PDB file of C-alpha atoms in Angstrom:
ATOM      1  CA  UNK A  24     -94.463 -69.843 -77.494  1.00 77.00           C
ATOM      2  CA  UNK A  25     -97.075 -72.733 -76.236  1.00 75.00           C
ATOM      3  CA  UNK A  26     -97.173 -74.047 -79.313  1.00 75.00           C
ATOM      4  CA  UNK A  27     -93.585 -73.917 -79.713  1.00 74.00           C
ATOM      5  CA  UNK A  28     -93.524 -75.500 -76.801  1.00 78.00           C
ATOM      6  CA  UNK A  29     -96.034 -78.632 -77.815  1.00 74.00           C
ATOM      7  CA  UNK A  30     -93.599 -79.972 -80.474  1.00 71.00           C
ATOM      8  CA  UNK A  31     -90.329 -79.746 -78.298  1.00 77.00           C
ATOM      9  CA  UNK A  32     -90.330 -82.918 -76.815  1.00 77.00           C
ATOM     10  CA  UNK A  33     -91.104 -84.916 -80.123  1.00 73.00           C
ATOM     11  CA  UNK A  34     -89.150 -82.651 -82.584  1.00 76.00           C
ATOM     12  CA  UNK A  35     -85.317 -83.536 -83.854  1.00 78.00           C
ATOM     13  CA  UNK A  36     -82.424 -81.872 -82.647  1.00 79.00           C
ATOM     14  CA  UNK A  37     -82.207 -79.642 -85.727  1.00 76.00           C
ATOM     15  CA  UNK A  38     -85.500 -78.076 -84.489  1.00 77.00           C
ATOM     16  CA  UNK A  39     -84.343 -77.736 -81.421  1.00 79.00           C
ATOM     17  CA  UNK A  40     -81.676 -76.104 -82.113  1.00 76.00           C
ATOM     18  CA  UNK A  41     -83.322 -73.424 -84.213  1.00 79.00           C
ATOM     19  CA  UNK A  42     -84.989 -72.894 -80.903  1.00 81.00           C
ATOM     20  CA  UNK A  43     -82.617 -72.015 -78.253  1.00 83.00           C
ATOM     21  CA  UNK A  44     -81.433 -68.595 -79.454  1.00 81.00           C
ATOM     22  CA  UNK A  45     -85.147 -67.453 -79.742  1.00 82.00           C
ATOM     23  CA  UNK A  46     -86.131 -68.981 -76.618  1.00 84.00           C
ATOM     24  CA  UNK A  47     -83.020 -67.840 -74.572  1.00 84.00           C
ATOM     25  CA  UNK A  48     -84.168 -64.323 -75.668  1.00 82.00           C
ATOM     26  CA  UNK A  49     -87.634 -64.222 -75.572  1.00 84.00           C
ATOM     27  CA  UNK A  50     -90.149 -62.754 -72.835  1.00 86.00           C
ATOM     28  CA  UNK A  51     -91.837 -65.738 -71.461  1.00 87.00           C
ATOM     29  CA  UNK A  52     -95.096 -65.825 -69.443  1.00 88.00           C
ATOM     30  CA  UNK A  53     -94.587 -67.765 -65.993  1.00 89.00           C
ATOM     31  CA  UNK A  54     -96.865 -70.597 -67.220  1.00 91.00           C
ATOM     32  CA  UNK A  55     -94.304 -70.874 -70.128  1.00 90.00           C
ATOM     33  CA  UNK A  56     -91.200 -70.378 -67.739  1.00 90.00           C
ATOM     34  CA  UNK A  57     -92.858 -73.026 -65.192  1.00 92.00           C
ATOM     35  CA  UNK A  58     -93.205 -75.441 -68.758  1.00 92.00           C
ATOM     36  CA  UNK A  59     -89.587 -75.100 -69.946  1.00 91.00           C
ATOM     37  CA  UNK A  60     -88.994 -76.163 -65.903  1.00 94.00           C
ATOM     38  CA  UNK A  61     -91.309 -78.812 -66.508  1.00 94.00           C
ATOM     39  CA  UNK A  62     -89.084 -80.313 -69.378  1.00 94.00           C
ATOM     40  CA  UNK A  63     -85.999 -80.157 -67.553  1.00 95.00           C
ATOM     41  CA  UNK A  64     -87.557 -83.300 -65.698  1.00 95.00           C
ATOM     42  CA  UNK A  65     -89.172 -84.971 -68.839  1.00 93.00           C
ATOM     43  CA  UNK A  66     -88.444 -88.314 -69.695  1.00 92.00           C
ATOM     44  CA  UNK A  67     -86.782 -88.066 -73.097  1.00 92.00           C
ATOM     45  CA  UNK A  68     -82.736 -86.562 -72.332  1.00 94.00           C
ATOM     46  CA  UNK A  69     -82.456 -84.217 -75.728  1.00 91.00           C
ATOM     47  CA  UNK A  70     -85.476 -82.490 -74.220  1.00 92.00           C
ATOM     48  CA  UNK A  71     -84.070 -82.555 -71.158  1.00 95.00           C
ATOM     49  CA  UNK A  72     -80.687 -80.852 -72.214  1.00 94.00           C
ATOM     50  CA  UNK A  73     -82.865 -78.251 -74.519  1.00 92.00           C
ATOM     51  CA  UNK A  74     -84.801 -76.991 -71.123  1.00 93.00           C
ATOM     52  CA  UNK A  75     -81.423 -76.697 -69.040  1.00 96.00           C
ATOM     53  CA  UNK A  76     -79.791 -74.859 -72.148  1.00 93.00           C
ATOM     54  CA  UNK A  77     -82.585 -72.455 -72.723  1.00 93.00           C
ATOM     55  CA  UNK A  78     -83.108 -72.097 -68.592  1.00 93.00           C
ATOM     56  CA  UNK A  79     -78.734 -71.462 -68.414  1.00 91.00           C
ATOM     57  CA  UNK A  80     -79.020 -68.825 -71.249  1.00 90.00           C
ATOM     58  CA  UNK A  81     -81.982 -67.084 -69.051  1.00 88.00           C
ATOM     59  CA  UNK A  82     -80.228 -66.997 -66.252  1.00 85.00           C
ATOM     60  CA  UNK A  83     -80.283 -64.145 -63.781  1.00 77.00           C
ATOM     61  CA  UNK A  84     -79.685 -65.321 -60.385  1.00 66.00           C
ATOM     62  CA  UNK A  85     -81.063 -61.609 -59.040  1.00 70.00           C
ATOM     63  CA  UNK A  86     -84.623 -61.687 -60.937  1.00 71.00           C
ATOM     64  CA  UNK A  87     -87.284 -63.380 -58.866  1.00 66.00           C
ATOM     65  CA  UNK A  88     -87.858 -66.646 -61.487  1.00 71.00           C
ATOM     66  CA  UNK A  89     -83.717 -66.689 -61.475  1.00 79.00           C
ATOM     67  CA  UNK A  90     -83.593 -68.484 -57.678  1.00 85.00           C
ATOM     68  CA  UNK A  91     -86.094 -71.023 -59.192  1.00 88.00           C
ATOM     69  CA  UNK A  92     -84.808 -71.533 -62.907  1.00 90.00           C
ATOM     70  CA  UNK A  93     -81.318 -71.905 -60.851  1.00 91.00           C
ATOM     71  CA  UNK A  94     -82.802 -74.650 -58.255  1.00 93.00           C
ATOM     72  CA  UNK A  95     -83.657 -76.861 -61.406  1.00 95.00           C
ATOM     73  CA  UNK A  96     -80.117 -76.179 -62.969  1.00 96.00           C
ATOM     74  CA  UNK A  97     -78.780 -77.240 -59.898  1.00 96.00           C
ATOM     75  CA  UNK A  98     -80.692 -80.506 -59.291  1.00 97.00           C
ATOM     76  CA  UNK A  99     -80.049 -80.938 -63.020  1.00 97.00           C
ATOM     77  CA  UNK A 100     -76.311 -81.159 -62.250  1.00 98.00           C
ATOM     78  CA  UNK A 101     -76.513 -83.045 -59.152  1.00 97.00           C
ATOM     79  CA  UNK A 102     -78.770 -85.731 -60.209  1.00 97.00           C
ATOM     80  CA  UNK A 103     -79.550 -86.181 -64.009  1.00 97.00           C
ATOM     81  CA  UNK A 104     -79.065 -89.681 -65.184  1.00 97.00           C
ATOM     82  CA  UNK A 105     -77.363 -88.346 -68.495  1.00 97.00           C
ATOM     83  CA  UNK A 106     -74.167 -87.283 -67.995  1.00 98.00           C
ATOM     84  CA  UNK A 107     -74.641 -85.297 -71.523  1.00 97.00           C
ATOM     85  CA  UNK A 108     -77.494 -83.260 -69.220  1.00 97.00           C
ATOM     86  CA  UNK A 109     -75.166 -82.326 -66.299  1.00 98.00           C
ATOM     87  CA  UNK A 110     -72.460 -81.609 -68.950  1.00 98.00           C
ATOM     88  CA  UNK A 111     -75.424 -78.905 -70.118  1.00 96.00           C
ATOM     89  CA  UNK A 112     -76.179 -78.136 -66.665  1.00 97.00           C
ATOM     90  CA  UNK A 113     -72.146 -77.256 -66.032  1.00 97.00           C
ATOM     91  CA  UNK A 114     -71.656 -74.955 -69.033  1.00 95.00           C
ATOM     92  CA  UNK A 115     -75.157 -72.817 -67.222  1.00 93.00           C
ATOM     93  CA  UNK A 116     -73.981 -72.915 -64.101  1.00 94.00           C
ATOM     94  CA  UNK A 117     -71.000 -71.656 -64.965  1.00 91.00           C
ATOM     95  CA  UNK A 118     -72.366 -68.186 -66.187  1.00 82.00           C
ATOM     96  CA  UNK A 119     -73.559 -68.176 -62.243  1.00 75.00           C
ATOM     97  CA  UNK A 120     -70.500 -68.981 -60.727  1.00 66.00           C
ATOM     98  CA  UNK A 121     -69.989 -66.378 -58.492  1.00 70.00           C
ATOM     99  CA  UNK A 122     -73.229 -67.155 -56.525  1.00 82.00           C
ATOM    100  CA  UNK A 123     -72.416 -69.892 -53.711  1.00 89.00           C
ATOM    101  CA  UNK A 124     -74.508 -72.376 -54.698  1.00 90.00           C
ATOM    102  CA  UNK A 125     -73.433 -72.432 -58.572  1.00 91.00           C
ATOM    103  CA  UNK A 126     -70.344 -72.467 -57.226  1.00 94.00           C
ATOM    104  CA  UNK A 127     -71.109 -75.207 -54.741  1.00 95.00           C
ATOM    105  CA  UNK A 128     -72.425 -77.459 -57.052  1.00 96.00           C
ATOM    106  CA  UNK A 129     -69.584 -77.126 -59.590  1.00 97.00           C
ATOM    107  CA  UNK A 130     -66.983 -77.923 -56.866  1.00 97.00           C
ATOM    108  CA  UNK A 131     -69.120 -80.955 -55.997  1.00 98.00           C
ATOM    109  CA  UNK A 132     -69.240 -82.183 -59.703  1.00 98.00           C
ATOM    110  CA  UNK A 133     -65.361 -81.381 -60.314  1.00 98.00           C
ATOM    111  CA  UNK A 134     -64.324 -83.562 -57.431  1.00 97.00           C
ATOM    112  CA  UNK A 135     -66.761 -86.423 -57.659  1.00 97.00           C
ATOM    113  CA  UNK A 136     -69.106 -86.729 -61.264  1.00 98.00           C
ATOM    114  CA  UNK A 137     -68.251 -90.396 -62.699  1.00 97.00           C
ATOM    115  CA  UNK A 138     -68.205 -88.441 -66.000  1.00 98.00           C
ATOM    116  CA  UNK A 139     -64.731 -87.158 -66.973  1.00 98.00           C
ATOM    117  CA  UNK A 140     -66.781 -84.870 -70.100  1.00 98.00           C
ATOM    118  CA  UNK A 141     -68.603 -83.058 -66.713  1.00 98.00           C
ATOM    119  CA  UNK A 142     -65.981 -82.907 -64.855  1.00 98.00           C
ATOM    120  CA  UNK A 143     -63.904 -81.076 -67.283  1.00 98.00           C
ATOM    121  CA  UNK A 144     -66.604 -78.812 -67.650  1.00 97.00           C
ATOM    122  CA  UNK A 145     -66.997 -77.568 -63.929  1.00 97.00           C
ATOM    123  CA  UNK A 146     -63.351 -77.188 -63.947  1.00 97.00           C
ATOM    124  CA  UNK A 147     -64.230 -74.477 -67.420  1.00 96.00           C
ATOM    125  CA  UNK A 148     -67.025 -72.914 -65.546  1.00 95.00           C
ATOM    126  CA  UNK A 149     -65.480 -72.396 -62.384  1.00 94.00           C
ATOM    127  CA  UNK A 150     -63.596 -70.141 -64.057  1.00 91.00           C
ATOM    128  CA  UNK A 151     -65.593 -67.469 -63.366  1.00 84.00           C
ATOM    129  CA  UNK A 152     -65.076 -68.259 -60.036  1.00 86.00           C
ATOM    130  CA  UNK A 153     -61.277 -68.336 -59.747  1.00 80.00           C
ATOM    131  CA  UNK A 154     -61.092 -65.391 -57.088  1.00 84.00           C
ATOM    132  CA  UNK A 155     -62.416 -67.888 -54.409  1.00 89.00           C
ATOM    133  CA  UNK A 156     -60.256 -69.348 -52.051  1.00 93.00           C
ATOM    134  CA  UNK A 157     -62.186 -72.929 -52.370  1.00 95.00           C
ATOM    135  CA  UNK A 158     -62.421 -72.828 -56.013  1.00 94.00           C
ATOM    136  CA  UNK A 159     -58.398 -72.569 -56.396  1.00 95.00           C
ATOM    137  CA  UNK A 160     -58.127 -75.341 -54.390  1.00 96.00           C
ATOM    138  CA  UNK A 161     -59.940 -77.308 -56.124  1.00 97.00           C
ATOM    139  CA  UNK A 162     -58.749 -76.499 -59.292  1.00 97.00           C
ATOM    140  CA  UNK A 163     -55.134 -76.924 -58.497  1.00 96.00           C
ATOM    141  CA  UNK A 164     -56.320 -80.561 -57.027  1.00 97.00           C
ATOM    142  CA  UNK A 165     -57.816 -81.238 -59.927  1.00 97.00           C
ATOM    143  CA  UNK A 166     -55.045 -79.871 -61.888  1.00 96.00           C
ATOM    144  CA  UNK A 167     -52.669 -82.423 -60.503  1.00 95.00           C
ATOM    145  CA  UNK A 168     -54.462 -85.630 -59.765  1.00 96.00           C
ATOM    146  CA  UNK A 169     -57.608 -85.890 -61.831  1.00 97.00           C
ATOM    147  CA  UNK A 170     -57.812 -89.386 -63.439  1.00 96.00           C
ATOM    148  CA  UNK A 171     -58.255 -87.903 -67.183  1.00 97.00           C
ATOM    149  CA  UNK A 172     -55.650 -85.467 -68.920  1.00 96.00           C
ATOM    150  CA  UNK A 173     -58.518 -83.285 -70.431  1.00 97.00           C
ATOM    151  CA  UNK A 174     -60.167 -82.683 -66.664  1.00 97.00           C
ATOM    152  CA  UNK A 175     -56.314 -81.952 -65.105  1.00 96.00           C
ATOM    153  CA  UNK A 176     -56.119 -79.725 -68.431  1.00 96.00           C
ATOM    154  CA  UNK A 177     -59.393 -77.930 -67.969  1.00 96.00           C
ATOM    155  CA  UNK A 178     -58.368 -77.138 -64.277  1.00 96.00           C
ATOM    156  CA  UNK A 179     -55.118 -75.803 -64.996  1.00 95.00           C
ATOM    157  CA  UNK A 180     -56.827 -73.646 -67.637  1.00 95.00           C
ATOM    158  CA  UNK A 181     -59.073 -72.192 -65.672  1.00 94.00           C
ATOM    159  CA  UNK A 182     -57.035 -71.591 -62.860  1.00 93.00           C
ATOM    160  CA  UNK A 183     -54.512 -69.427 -65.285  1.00 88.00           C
ATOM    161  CA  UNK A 184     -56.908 -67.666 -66.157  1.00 56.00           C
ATOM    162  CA  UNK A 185     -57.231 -63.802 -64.506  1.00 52.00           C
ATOM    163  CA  UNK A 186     -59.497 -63.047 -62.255  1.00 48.00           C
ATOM    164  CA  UNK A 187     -62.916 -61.522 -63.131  1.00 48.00           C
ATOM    165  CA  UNK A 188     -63.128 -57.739 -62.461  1.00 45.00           C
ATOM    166  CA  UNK A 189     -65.449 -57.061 -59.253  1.00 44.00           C
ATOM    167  CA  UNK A 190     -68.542 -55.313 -59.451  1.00 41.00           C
TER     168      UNK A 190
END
């Protein structure tokens, strides 16, 4: 996986690509795990998006490396210059959308991100969490007075959609 790892940031997206699925699935070692972090803050913003995908498809907010691989995904989305990498960051977050800070953060990008593409996307992921009170809200705001049809469209998706069954 290292060596993987050593052509990542200098590789196409086609390589790339053939990456994530084998990556998202692997067992990594936490010097490899701390590296794919690592990338999430290089300077280049395809390698960038390809350490946020790979860390969203990993995610498991209840593992130990989960809290931290969810810290970067949520800096990601707050602060990334790219609006193509807190697009990325959206879509992961959204598969932990029931914890409060995924949750959180997507509420904070749906109501403020300059980017209409990111926007959209928090209104998709917060899907997932529909059942919350807050999340409604800000969905049915979103619904109605976004600036850009496709974010008010995304919102009013997601808020028809049914709730997710409890656990």
């Amino acid at each position: 996986v290292g060596r993987l790892f050593d052509v990542v940031p200098a590789s196409d997206e086609a390589v790339r690509f053939r990456l994530t699925a084998p990556l998202s699935s692997a067992s990594l070692a936490p010097e490899e795990t701390d590296r794919l972090r690592a990338f999430a803050g290089a300077a280049g913003e395809e390698t960038r998006r390809f350490a946020i995908d790979i860390l969203g498809r990993r995610l498991d907010p209840r593992r130990p490396q989960g809290e931290a691989d969810l810290s970067v995904l949520l800096s990601s989305l707050a602060s990334d210059s790219s609006p193509q990498v807190r697009e990325t960051a959206a879509l992961a977050l959204g598969r932990a959308a029931t914890t409060s800070e995924a949750e959180r953060a997507l509420l904070q990008a749906l109501d403020s991100d300059a980017d209409w593409e990111v926007r959209a996307t928090a209104a998709r992921a917060l899907r997932g969490a529909v059942g919350s009170q807050e999340a409604r809200e800000a969905l049915t705001q979103a619904a109605s007075g976004d600036s850009h049809p496709a974010v008010r469209a995304a919102a009013a998706e997601a808020l028809g959609a049914p709730e997710p069954a409890t656990r």
